Coordinates of C-alpha atoms and ligand atoms in Angstrom, one line a residue:
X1 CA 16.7 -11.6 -5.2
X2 CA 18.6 -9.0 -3.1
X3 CA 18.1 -7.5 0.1
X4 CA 18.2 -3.8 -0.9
X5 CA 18.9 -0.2 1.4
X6 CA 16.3 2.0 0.4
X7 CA 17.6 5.6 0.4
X8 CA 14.9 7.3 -2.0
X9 CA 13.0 8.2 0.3
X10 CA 9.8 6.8 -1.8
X11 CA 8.1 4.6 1.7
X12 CA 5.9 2.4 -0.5
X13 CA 8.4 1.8 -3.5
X14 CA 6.6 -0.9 -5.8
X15 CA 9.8 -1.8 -7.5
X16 CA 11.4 -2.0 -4.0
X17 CA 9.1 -4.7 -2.8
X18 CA 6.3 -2.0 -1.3
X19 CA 5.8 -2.7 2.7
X20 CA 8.4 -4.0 4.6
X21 CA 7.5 -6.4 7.3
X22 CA 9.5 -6.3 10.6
X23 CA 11.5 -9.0 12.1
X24 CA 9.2 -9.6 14.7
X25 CA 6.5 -10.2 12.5
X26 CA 8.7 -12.3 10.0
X27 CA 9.2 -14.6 13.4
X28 CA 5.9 -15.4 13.5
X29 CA 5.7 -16.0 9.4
X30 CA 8.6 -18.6 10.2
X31 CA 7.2 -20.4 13.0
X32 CA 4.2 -21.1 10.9
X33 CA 5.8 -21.8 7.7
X34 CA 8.8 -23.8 8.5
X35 CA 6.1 -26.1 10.4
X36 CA 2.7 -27.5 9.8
X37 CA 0.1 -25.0 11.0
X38 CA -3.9 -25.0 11.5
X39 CA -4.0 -22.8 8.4
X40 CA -7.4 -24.5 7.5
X41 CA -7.8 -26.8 10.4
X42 CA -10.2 -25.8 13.3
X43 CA -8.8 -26.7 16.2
X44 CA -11.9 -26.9 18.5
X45 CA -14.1 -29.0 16.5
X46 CA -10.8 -31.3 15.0
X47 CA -12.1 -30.6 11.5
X48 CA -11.6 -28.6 8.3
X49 CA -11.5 -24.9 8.8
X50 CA -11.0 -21.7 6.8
X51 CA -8.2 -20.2 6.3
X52 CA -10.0 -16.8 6.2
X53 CA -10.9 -17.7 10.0
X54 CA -7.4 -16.2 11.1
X55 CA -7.9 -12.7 10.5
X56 CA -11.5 -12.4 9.4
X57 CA -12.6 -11.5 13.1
X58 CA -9.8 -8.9 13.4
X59 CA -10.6 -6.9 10.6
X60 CA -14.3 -7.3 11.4
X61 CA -13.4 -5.7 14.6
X62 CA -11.0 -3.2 13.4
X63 CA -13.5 -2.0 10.1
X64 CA -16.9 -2.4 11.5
X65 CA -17.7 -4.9 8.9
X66 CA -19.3 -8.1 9.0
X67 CA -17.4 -10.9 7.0
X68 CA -14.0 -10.4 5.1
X69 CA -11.8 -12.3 3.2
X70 CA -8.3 -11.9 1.4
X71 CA -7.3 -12.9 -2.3
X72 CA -3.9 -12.3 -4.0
X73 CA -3.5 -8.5 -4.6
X74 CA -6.4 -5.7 -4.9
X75 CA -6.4 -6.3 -8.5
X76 CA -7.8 -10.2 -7.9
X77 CA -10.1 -8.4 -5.5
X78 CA -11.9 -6.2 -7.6
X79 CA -12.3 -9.0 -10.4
X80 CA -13.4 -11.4 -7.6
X81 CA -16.0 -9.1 -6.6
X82 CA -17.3 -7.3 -10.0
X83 CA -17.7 -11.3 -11.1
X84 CA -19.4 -12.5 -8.5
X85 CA -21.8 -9.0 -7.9
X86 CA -21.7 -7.9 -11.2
X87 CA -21.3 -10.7 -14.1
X88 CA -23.1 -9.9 -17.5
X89 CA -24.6 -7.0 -15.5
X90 CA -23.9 -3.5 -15.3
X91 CA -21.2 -1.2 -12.8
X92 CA -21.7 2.4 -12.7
X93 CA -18.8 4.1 -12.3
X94 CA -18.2 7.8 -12.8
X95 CA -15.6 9.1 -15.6
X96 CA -13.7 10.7 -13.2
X97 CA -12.6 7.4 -11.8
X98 CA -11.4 5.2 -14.4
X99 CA -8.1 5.1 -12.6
X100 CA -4.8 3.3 -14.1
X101 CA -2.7 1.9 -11.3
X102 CA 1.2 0.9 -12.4
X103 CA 1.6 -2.3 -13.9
X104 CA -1.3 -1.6 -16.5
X105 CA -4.6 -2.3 -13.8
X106 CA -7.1 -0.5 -15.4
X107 CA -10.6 -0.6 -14.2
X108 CA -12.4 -0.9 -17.9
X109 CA -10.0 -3.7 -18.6
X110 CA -10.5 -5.5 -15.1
X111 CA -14.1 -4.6 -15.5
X112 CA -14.0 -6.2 -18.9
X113 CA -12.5 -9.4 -17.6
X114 CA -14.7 -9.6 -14.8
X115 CA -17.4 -10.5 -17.3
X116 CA -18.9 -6.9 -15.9
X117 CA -20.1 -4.4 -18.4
X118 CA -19.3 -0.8 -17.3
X119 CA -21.5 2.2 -17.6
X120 CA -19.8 4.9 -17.6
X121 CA -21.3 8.2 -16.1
X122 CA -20.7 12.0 -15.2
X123 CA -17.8 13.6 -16.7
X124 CA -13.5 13.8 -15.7
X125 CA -14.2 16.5 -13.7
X126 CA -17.9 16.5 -12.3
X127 CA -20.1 13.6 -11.7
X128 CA -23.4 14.0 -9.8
X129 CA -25.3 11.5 -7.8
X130 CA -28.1 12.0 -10.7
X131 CA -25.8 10.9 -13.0
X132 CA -25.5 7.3 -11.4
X133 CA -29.4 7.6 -10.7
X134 CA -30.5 8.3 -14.4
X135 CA -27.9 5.5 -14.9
X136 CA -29.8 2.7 -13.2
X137 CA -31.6 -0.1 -14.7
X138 CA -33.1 -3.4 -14.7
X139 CA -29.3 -4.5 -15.9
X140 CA -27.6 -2.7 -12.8
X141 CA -25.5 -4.7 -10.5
X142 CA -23.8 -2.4 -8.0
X143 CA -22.9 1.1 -8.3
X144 CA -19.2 1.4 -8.0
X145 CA -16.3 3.5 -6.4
X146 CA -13.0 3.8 -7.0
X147 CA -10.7 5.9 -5.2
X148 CA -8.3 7.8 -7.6
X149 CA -5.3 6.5 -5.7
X150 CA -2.8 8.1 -7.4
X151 CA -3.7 11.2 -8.9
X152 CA -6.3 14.1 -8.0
X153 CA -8.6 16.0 -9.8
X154 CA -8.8 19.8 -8.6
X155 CA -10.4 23.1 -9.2
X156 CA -13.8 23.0 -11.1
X157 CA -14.8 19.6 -9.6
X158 CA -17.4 17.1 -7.6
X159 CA -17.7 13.7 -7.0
X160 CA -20.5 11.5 -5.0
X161 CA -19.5 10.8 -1.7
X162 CA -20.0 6.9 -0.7
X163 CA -22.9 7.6 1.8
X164 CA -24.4 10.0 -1.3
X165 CA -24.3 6.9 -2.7
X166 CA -26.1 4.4 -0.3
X167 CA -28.7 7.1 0.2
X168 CA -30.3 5.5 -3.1
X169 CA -30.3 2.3 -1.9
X170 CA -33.7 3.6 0.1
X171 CA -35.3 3.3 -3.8
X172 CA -32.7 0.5 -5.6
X173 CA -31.8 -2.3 -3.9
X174 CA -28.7 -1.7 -5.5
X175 CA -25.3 -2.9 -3.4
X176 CA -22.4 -0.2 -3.4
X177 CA -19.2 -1.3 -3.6
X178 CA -15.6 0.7 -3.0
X179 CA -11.9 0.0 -4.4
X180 CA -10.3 2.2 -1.3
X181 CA -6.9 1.2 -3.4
X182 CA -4.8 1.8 -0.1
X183 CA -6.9 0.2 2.8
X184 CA -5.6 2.8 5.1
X185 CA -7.2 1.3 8.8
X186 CA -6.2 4.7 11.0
X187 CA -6.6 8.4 10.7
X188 CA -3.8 9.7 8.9
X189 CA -4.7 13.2 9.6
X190 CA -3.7 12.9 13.1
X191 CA -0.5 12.6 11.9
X192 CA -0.1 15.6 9.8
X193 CA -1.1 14.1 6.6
X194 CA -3.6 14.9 4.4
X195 CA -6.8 12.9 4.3
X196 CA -7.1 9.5 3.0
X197 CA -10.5 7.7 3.3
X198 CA -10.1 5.1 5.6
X199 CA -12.0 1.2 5.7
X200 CA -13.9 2.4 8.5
X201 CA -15.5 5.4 7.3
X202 CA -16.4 3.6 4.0
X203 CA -18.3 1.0 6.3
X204 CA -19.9 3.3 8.3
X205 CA -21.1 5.4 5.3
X206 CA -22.8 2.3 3.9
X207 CA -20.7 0.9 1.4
X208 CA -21.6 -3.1 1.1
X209 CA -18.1 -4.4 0.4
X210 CA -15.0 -2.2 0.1
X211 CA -11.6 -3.8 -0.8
X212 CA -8.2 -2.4 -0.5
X213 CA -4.2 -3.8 -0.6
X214 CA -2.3 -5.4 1.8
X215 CA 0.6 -3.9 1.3
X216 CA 0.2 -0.1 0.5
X217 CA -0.6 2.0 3.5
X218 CA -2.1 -0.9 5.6
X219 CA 2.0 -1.8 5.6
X220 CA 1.4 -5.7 5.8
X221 CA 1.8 -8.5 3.1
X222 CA 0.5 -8.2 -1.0
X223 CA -2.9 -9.1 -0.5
X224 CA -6.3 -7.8 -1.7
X225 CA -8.9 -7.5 1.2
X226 CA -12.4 -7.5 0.7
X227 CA -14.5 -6.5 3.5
X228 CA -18.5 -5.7 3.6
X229 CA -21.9 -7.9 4.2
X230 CA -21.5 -11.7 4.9
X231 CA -24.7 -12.1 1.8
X232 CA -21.8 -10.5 -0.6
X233 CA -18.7 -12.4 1.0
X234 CA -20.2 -15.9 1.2
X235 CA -21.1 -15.4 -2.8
X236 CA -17.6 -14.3 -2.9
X237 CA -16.0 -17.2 -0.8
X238 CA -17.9 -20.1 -3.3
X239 CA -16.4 -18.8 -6.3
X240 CA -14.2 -21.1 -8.6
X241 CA -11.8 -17.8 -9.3
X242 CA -11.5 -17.3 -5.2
X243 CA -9.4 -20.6 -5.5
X244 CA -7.3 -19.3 -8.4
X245 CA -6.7 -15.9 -6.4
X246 CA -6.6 -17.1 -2.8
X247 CA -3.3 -16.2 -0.1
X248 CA -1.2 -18.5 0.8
X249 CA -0.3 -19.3 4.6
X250 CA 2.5 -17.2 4.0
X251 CA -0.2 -14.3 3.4
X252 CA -2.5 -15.3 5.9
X253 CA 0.2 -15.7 8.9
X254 CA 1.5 -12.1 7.8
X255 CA -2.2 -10.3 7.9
X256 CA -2.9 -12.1 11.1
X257 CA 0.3 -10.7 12.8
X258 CA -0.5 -7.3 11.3
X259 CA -3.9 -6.6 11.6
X260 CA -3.0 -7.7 15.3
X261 CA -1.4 -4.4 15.8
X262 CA -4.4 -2.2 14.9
X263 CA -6.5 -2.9 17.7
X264 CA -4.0 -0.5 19.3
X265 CA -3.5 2.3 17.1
X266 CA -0.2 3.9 19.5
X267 CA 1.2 -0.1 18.3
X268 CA 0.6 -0.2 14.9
X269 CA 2.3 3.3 14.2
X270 CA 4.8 2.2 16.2
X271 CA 5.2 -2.4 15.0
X272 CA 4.2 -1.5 11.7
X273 CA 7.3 0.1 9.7
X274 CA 5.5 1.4 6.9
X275 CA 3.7 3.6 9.7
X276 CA 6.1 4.0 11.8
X277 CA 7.8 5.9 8.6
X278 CA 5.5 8.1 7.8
X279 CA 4.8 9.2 11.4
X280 CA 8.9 9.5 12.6
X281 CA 9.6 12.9 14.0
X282 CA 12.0 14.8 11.5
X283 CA 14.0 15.0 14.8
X284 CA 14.6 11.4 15.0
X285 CA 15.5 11.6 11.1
X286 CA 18.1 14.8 12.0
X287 CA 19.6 13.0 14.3
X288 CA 20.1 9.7 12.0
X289 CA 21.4 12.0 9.1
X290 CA 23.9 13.7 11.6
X291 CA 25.4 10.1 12.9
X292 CA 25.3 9.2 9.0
X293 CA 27.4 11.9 7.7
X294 CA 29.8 12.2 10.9
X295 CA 30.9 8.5 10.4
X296 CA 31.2 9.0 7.1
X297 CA 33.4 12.0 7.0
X298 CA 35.3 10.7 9.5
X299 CA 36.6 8.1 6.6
X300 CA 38.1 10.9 4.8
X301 CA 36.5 9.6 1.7
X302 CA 37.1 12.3 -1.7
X303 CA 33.5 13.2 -1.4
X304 CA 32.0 16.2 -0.2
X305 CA 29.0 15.3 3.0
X306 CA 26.4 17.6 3.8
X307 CA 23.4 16.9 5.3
X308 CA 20.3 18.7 3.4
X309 CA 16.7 18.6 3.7
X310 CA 14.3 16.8 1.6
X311 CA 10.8 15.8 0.7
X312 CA 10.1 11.8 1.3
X313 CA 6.9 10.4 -0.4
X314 CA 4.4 8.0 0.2
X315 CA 4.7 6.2 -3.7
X316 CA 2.2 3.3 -4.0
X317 CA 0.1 5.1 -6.0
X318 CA -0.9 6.6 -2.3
X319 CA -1.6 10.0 -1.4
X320 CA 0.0 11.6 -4.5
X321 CA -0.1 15.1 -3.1
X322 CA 1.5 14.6 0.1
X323 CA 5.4 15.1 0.7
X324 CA 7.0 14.5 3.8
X325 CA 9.4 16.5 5.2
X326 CA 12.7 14.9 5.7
X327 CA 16.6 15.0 5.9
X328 CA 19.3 13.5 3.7
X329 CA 22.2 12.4 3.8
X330 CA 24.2 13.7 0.6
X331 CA 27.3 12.6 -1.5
X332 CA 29.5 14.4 -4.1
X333 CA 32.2 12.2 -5.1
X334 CA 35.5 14.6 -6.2
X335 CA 37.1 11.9 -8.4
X336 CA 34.0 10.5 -10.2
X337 CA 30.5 11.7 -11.9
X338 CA 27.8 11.2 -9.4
X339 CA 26.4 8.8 -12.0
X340 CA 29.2 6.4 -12.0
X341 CA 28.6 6.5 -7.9
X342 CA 25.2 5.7 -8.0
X343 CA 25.9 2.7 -10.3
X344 CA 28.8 1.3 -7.9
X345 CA 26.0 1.2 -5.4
X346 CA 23.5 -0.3 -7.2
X347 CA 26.3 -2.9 -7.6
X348 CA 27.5 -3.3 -3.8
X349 CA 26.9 -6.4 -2.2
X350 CA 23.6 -4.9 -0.8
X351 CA 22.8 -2.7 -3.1
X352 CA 21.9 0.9 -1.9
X353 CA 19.5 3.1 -4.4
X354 CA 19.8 6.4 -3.6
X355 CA 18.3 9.6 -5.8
X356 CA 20.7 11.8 -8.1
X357 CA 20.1 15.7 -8.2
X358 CA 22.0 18.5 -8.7
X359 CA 25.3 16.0 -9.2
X360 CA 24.9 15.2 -5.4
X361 CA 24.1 11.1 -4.6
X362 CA 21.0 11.9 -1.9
X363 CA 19.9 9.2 0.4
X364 CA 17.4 9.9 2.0
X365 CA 17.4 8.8 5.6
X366 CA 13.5 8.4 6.6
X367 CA 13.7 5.3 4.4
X368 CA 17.4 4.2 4.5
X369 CA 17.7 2.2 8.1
X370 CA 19.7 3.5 10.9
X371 CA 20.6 0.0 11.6
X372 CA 22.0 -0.1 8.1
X373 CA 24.8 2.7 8.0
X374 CA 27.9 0.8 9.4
X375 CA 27.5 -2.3 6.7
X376 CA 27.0 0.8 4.5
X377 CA 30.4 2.6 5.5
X378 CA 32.1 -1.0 5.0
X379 CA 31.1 -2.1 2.0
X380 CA 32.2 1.6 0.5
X381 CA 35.6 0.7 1.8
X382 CA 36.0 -3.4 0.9
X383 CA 34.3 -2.5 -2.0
X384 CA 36.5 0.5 -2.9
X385 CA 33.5 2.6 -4.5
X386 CA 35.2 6.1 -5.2
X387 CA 38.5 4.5 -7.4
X388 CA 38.9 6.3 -10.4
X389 CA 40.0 3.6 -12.6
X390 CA 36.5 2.3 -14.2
Ligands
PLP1 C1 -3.1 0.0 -6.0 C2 -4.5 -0.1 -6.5 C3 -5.1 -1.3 -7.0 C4 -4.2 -2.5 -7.2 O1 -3.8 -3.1 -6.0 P1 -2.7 -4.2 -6.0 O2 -2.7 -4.7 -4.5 O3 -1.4 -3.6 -6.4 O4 -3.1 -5.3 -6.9 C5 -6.4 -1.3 -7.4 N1 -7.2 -0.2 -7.3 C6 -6.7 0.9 -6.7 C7 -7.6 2.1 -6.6 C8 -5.4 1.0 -6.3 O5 -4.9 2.2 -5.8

């Protein structure tokens, strides 16, 4: 593996590795892992422990939830919980949110697997809550929600809200449960973006376990977090498939350190560089583009600079409407196609991926790092990246 500069722009780039983790918290990671640790060792009572202990009070403080627990990625998570809640019963779930994440996750095939039997309800466009209610059985395990990460339905629509939801639990004692996708622990909206349901709101609406990724908005390590009722989570926590699925200490060090910066939310957007992305001031970015393209002209390299703005995304299959405004930094090489420039960096000793349009190389600079641009400018001269000869 390679480190990689990131100039597309794309924050959450799944092919890219999704959150990047700061050095601080990569400190802590090593302390723990190039040592022994009390990963599963309670220290006060000089017995075994659980691993889940490290962060399981933090994120019941930060969601308003009452147990939680981590597996491999959200994908384990939904099968862990669908076959411990829902095994050779039913899951509603409404048509309109039979989502397919990348990497072929698809709900009725996770479903399938879980051992779960899906009934599907509503339509692609409109589900009511009398839909799920006409739904319920004897067979019904939990009525299910899945947040359509990646795409949106619009115009002539309507979908049941989570506390629409609980509200039938006065009748069923049927437990709700919510794939959030991207686990987003603050208010985005404060920050100019559009809304994304957060962990807490799901909680507080009545959802009894809600999972969510560890690295997609939350900007911490690949995980799938399950938070909701300590009845559900201690089911959860004695299934044989919670050993095939569960973290590492690697995992568990990194969700500690992170979740650590969410009980103060000024830290987090600041500690956390997923969310320290999203929420730099285009200012910051203008004033990184302009360094960027000053050193580089002053190479006298036979390209044409400009500096242009752009749109960054979130990618991760979060918040698919959302663009981000943003400034690049942009290259059109005289003596070679743009192409042949975008392949001589994929090919550099850190290899930069940048985004082609209108024959210009565009890097993006709310993703490509500051701290980055002088081993950039080097390696375009050692590595002589605009000779003509192939
Ligand atoms: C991304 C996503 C998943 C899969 O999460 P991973 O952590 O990538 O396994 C599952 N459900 C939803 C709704 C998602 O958005």
């Amino acid at each position: 593996m390679k480190k990689v500069l990131n100039g597309t722009g794309t924050i959450l780039h799944t092919n890219l590795g999704r959150a990047p983790l700061s050095s601080a918290h990569i400190s802590k990671i090593m302390e723990i892992a190039s040592g022994y640790s009390n990963l599963e060792f309670d220290l006060e009572k000089g017995q075994r422990g659980e691993r889940y202990s490290h962060f399981e009070k933090l994120l019941c403080e930060i969601t308003g939830a009452e147990a939680a627990m981590a597996v491999n990625n959200n994908a384990a998570a939904v099968m862990l919980i669908l076959n411990t809640m829902a095994k050779n019963g039913e899951a509603i779930v409404s048509r309109g949110e039979l989502v397919e994440v990348g990497g072929k996750f698809r709900i009725p095939d996770v479903m399938e697997q879980s051992g779960a039997i899906l009934r599907e309800v509503g339509t692609t466009n409109k589900t009511h809550l009398s839909d799920y209610e006409n739904a319920i059985t004897e067979n019904t395990k939990v009525l299910m929600k899945v947040h359509t990460s990646n795409y949106r339905i619009v115009g002539f629509t309507e979908s049941v809200s989570i506390k629409e939801l609980t509200s039938l639990k006065k009748q069923y004692e049927i437990p709700v449960i919510e794939d959030l996708g991207s686990g987003v622990l603050i208010n985005l909206e404060k920050y100019g973006l559009l809304h994304e349901p957060t962990v807490q709101e799901s909680i507080k609406n009545g959802a009894d376990v809600v999972c969510f990724s560890g690295d997609k908005l939350l900007g911490g390590p690949q995980a799938g977090i399950i938070v909701g009722k300590k009845k559900y989570l201690e089911q959860m926590k004695k299934n044989q498939l919670t050993r095939a699925l569960r973290i590492d200490k690697f995992t568990a060090c990194a969700l500690e350190t992170v979740l650590k910066e969410y009980l103060s939310e000024k830290k987090a957007v600041k500690n956390i560089p997923v969310l320290e992305m999203i929420t730099r001031p285009l200012e910051k970015i203008k004033q990184a583009a302009k360094t960027f393209s000053e050193k580089l002209r002053s190479e006298d390299f036979p390209a044409e600079i400009s500096v242009k703005k752009c749109m960054s995304q979130i990618g991760g299959g979060s918040l698919p409407m959302e663009k981000i405004e943003s400034m690049a930094v942009m290259i059109r090489p005289f003596s070679i196609t743009t192409e042949l420039l975008a392949k001589r960096l994929r090919s550099l000793t850190v290899p930069v991926i940048g985004r082609v349009t209108e024959d210009q190389l565009v890097l993006d600079m709310r993703t490509f790092d500051e701290k980055d641009i002088d081993c950039f400018i080097e390696m375009l001269k050692k590595e002589q990246i605009f000779r003509t000869e192939r």
